[in-house]
CSV table of C-alpha atoms in Angstrom, one decimal:
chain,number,residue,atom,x,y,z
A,1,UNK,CA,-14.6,-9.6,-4.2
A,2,UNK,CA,-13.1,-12.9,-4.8
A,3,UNK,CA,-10.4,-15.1,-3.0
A,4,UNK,CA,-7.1,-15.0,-4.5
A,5,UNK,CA,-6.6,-18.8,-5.2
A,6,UNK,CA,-9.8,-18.0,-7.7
A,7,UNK,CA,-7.4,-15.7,-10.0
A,8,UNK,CA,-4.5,-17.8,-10.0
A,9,UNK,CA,-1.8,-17.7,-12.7
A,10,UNK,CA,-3.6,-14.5,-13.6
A,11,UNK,CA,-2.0,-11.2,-13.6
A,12,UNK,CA,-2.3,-9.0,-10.5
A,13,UNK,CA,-1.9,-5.3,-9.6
A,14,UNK,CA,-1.2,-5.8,-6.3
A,15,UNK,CA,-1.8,-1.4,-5.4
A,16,UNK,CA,-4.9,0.5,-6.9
A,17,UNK,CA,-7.7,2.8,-5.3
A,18,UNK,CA,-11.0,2.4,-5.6
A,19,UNK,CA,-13.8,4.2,-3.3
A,20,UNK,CA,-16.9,2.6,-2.9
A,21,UNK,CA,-20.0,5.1,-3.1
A,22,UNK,CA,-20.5,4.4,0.3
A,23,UNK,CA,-17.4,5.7,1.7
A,24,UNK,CA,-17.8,8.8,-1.0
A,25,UNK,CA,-20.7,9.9,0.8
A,26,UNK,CA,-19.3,8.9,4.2
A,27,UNK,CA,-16.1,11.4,3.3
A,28,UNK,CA,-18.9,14.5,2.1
A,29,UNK,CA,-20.3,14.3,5.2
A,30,UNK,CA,-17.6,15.3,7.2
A,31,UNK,CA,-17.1,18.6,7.9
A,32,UNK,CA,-13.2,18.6,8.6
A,33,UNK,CA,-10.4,17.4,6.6
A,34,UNK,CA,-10.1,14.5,5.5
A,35,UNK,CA,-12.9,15.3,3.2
A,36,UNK,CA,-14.8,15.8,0.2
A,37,UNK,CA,-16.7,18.7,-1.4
A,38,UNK,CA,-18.7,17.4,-4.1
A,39,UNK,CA,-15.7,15.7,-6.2
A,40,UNK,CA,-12.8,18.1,-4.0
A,41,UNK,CA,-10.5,16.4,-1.7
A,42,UNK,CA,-9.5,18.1,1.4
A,43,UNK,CA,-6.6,16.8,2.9
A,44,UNK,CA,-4.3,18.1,5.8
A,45,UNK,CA,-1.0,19.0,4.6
A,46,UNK,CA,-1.7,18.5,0.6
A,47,UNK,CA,-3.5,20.9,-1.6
A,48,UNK,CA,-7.0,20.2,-2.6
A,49,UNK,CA,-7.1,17.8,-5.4
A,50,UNK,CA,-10.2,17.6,-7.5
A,51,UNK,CA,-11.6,13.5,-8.2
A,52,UNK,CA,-11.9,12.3,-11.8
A,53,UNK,CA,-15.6,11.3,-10.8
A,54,UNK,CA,-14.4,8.1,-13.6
A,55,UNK,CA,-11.7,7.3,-11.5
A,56,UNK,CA,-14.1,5.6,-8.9
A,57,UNK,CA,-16.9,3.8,-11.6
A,58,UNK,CA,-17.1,0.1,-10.8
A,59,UNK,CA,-17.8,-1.0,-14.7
A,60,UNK,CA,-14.9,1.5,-16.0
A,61,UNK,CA,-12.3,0.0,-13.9
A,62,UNK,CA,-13.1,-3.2,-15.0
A,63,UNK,CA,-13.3,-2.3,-18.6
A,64,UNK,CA,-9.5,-0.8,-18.4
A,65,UNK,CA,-7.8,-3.8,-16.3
A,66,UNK,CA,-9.1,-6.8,-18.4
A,67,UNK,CA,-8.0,-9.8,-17.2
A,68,UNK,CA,-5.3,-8.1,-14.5
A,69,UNK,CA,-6.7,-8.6,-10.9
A,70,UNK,CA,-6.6,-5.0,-9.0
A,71,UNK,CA,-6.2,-5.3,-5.4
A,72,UNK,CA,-7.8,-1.9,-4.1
A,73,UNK,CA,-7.0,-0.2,-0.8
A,74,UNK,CA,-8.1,2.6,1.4
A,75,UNK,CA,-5.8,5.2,0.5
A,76,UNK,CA,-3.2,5.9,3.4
A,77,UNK,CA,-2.6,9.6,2.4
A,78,UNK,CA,-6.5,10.5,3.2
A,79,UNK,CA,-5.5,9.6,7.4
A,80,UNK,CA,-8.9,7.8,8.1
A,81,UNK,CA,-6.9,5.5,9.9
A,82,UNK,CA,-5.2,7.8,11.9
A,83,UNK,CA,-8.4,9.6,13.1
A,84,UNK,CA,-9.8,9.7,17.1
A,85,UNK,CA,-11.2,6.1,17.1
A,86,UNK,CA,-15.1,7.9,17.1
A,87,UNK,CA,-14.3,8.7,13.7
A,88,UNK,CA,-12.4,6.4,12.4
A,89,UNK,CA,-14.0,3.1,13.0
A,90,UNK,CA,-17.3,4.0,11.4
A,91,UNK,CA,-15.3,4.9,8.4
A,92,UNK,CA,-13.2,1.7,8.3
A,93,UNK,CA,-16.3,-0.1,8.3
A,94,UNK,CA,-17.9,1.7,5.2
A,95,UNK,CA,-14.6,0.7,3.7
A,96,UNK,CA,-14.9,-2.9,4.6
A,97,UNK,CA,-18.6,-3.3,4.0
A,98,UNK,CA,-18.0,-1.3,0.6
A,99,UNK,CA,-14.8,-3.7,-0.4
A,100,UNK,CA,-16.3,-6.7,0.4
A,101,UNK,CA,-19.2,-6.1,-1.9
A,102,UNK,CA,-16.8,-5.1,-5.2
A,103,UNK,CA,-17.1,-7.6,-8.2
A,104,UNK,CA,-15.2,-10.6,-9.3
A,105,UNK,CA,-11.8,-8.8,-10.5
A,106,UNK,CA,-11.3,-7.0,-7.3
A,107,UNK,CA,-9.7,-8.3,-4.4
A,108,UNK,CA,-9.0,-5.4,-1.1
A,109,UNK,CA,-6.7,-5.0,1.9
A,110,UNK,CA,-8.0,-4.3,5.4
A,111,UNK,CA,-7.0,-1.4,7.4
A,112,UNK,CA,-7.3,-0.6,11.0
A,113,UNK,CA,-7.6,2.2,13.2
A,114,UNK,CA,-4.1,3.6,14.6
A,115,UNK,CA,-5.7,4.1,18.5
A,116,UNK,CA,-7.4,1.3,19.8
A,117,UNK,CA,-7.0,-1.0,16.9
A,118,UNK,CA,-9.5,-3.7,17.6
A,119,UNK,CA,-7.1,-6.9,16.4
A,120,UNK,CA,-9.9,-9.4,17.1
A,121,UNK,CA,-11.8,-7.3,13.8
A,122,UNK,CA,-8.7,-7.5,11.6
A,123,UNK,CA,-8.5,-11.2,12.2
A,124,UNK,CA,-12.0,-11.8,11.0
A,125,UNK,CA,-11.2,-9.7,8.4
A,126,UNK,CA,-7.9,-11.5,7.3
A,127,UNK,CA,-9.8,-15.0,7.7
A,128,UNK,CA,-12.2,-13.8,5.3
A,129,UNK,CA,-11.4,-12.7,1.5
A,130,UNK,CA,-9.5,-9.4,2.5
A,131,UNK,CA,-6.2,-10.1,0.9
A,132,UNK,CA,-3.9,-8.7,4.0
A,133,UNK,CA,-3.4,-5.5,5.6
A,134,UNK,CA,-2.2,-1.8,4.3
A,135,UNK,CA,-0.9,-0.2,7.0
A,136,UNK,CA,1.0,3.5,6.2
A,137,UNK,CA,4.1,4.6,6.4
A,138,UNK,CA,4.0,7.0,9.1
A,139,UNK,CA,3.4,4.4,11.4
A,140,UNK,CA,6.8,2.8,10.7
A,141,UNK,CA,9.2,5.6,10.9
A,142,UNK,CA,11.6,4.3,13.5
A,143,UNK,CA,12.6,0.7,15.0
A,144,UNK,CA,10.9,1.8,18.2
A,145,UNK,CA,7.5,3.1,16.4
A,146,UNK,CA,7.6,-0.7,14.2
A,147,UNK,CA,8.0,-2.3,17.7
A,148,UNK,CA,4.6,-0.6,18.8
A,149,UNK,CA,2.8,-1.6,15.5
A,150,UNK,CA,4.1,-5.5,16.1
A,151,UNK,CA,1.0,-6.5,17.9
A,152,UNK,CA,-0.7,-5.3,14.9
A,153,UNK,CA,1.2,-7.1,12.4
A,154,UNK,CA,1.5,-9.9,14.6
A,155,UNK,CA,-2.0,-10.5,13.6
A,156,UNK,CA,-1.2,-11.2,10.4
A,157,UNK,CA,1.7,-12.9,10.5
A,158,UNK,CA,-0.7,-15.6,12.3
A,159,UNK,CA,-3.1,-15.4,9.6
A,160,UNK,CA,-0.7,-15.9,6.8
A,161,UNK,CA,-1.9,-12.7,5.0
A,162,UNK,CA,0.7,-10.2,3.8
A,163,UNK,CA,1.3,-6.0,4.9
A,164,UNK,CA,1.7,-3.5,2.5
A,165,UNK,CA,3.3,-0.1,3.4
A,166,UNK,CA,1.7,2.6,1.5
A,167,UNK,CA,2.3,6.3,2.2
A,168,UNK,CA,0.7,8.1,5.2
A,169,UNK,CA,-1.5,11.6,5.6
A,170,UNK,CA,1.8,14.4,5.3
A,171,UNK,CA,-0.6,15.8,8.3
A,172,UNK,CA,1.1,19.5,8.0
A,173,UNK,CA,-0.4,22.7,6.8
A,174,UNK,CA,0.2,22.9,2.7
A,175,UNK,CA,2.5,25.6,1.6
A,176,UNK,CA,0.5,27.4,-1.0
A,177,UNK,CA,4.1,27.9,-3.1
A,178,UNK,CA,4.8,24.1,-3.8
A,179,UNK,CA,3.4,22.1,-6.5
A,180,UNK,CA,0.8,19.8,-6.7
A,181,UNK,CA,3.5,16.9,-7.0
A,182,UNK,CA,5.6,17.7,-4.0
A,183,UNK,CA,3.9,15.4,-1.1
A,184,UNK,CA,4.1,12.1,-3.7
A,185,UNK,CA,7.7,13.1,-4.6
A,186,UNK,CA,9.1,14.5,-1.6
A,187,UNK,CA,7.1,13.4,1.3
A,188,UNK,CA,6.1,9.9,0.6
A,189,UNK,CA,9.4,8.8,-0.6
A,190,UNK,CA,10.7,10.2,2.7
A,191,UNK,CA,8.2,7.9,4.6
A,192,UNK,CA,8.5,5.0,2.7
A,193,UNK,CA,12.5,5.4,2.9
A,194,UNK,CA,12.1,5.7,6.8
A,195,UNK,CA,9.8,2.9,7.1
A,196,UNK,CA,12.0,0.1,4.5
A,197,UNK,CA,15.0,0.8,6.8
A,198,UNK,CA,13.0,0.4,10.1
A,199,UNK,CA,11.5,-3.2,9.1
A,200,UNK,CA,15.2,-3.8,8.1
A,201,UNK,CA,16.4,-2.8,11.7
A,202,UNK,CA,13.8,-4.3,13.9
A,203,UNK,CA,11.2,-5.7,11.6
A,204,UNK,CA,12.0,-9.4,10.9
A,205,UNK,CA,13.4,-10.2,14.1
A,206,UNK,CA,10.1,-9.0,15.6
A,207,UNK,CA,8.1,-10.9,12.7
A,208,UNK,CA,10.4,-14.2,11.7
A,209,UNK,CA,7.2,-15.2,9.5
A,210,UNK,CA,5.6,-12.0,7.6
A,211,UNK,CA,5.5,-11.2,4.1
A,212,UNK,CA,5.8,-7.4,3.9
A,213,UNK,CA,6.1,-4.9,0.7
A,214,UNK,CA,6.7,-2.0,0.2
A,215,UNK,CA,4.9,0.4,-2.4
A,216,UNK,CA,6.6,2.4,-4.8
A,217,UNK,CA,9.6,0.7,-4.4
A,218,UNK,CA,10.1,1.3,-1.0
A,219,UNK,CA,10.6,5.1,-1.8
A,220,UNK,CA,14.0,3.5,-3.4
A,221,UNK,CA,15.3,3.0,-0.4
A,222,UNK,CA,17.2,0.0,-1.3
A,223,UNK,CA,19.2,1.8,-3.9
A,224,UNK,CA,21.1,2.8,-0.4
A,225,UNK,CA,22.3,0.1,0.0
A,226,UNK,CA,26.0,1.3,-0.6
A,227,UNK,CA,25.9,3.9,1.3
A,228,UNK,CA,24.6,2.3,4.4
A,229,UNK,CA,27.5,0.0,3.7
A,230,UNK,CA,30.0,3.1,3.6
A,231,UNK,CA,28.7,4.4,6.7
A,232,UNK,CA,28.6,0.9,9.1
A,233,UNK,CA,25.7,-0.5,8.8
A,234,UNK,CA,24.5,-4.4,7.1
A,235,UNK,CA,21.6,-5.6,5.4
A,236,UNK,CA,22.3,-8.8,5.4
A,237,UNK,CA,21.2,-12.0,3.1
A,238,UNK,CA,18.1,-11.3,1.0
A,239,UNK,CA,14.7,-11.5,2.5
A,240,UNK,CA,12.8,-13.7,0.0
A,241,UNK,CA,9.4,-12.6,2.4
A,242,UNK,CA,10.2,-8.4,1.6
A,243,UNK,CA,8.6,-7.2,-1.4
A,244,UNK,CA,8.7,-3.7,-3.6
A,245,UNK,CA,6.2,-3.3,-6.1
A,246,UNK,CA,6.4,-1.0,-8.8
A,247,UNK,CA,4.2,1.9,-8.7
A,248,UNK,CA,5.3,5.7,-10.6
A,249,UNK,CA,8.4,3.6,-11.4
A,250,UNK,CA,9.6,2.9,-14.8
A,251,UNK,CA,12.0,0.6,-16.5
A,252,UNK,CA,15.0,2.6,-15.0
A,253,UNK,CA,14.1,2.6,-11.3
A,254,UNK,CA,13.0,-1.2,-11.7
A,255,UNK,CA,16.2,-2.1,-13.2
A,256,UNK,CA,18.1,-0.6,-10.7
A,257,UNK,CA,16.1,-1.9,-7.4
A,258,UNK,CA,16.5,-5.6,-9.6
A,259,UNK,CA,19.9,-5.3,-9.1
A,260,UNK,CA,20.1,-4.6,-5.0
A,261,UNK,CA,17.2,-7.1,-4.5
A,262,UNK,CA,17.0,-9.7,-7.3
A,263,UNK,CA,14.2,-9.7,-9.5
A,264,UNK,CA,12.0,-12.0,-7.6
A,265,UNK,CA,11.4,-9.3,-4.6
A,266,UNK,CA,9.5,-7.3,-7.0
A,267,UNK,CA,5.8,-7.1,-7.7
A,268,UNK,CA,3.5,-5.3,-10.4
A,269,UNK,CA,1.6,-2.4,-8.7
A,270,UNK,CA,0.3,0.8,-10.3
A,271,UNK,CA,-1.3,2.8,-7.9
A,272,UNK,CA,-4.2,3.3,-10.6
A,273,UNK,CA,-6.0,6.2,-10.8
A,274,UNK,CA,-3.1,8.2,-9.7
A,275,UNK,CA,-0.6,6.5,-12.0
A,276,UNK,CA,-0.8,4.4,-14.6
A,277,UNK,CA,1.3,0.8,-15.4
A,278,UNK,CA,4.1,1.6,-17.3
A,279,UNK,CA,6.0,-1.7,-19.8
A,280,UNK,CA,9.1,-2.3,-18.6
A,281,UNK,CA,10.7,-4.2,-21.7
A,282,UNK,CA,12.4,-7.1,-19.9
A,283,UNK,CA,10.8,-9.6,-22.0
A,284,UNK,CA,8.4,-12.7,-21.7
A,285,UNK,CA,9.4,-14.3,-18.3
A,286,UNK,CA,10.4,-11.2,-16.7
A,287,UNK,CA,6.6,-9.7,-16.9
A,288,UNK,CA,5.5,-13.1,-15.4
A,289,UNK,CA,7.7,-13.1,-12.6
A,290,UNK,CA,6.8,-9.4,-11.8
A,291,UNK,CA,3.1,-9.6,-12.7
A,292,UNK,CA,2.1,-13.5,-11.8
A,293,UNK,CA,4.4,-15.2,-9.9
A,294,UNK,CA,6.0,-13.0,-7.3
A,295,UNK,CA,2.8,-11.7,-6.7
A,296,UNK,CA,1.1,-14.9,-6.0
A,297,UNK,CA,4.0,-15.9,-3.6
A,298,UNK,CA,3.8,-11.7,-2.0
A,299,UNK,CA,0.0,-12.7,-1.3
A,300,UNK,CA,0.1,-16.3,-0.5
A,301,UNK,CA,3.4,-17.6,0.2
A,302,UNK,CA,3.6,-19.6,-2.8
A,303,UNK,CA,0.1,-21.7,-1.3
A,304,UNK,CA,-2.5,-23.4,-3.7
């Protein structure tokens, strides 16, 4: 794993997975959900969902990106983070260790328990090569649930390293009758929604100095906008430190959220293995603001 300033002016996918082999065995020896029999996933509330064994070989990944930069994260949706701390911590740490030691062409957000979050951790980690911190969705559902997290984020903000919301573990028993799809369409959206217009509430007033963003455009929350208008409430002036990145999104979703936010608010992300990036058609400088430049200022502030 390398800094970011190493990759500069380089594309960069600011939302893939990657699971080190250490954190694969970490997950089959569990003997509760969240985890994995041989290449099954077992997660609360989702269907079990069988690994491309590919999806999660170092050299392969590296062989499909080129010269993109992936930034890699501990999926949200698997709830390590929100397990007892006994369990979670040791898995975090498998994480870390496992992130930290990925090749030149990876870069990898932090994470951090829910209960008991040790902050002094995350800032080592955020001082290191860790390029911020993904925290999920779920933990942002209301004003009042952002205002518990601030500590957390507050650690970050001092460190100058970004947050990206990704969705959380659904964390309710799966109804046999709905497809395979419904938690990423239905439930994510719904968290991501819930979380975009609790930062927008409470979040920067909290924060004055965070760079946040959102994945899969915020759910497409921000398309909204007119309603929330209709029904009394302001967004105010734009936010040049709130991102959306574009994951599952195509050219007509991108266009639209463009519109609402300006086309320097969003950033490339593909969410790769689970989706893959898709051309949006906007031409030349477009791609560069949405796969060079607004990433670089998502990650660093615009810094050398």
């Amino acid at each position: 794993m390398v800094k970011l300033s190493s990759r500069r002016g380089l594309p960069c996918d600011v939302h893939q997975h990657l699971w080190p082999s250490s954190l694969i065995a970490a997950l089959r020896a569990r003997d509760e959900p969240p985890l994995l029999r041989g290449w099954t996933l077992h997660l609360p509330g989702e269907p079990p969902y069988e690994v491309n064994p590919a999806d999660h070989d170092v050299d392969a990944r590296l062989r499909l990106q080129g010269d993109v930069r992936a930034l890699v994260s501990l999926s949200s949706p698997l709830g390590l983070e929100d397990l007892p701390p006994a369990e979670a911590l040791p898995l975090l740490d498998t994480w870390h260790a496992g992130a930290a030691g990925l090749p030149d062409g990876f870069g990898a957000w932090a994470a951090v328990a829910r209960h008991e979050p040790d902050l002094t951790v995350l800032a080592d980690h955020l001082r290191g090569d860790f390029a911020g911190l993904q925290v999920p969705a779920t933990w942002l559902l209301t004003p009042r649930a952002l205002d518990h997290l601030a500590p957390v984020l507050r650690v970050c903000e001092e460190a100058d390293k970004p947050v990206l919301v990704h969705p959380g573990a659904v964390g309710t028993v799966a109804d046999p009758e709905l497809p395979g799809w419904w938690p990423a369409v239905v439930d994510y959206t719904a968290q991501l929604s819930a979380a975009w217009w609790s930062w927008h509430h409470t979040g920067r007033g909290l924060l004055p100095r965070l760079r946040i963003g959102f994945v899969a455009g915020a759910g497409l929350a921000p398309l909204q906008q007119e309603r929330l208008h209709a029904r009394g409430g302001r967004t105010g002036r734009l936010d040049p430190g709130v991102f959306v990145e574009t994951s599952s999104y195509g050219p007509q979703a991108i266009d639209a959220l463009v519109r609402v936010l300006g086309i320097d608010a969003v950033v490339r992300g593909s969410d790769r293995p689970y989706a893959e990036p898709l051309p949006f058609g906007y031409g030349n400088a477009a791609d560069h603001a949405i796969e060079v430049s607004n990433p670089q200022r998502f990650l660093t502030g615009g810094k050398p």
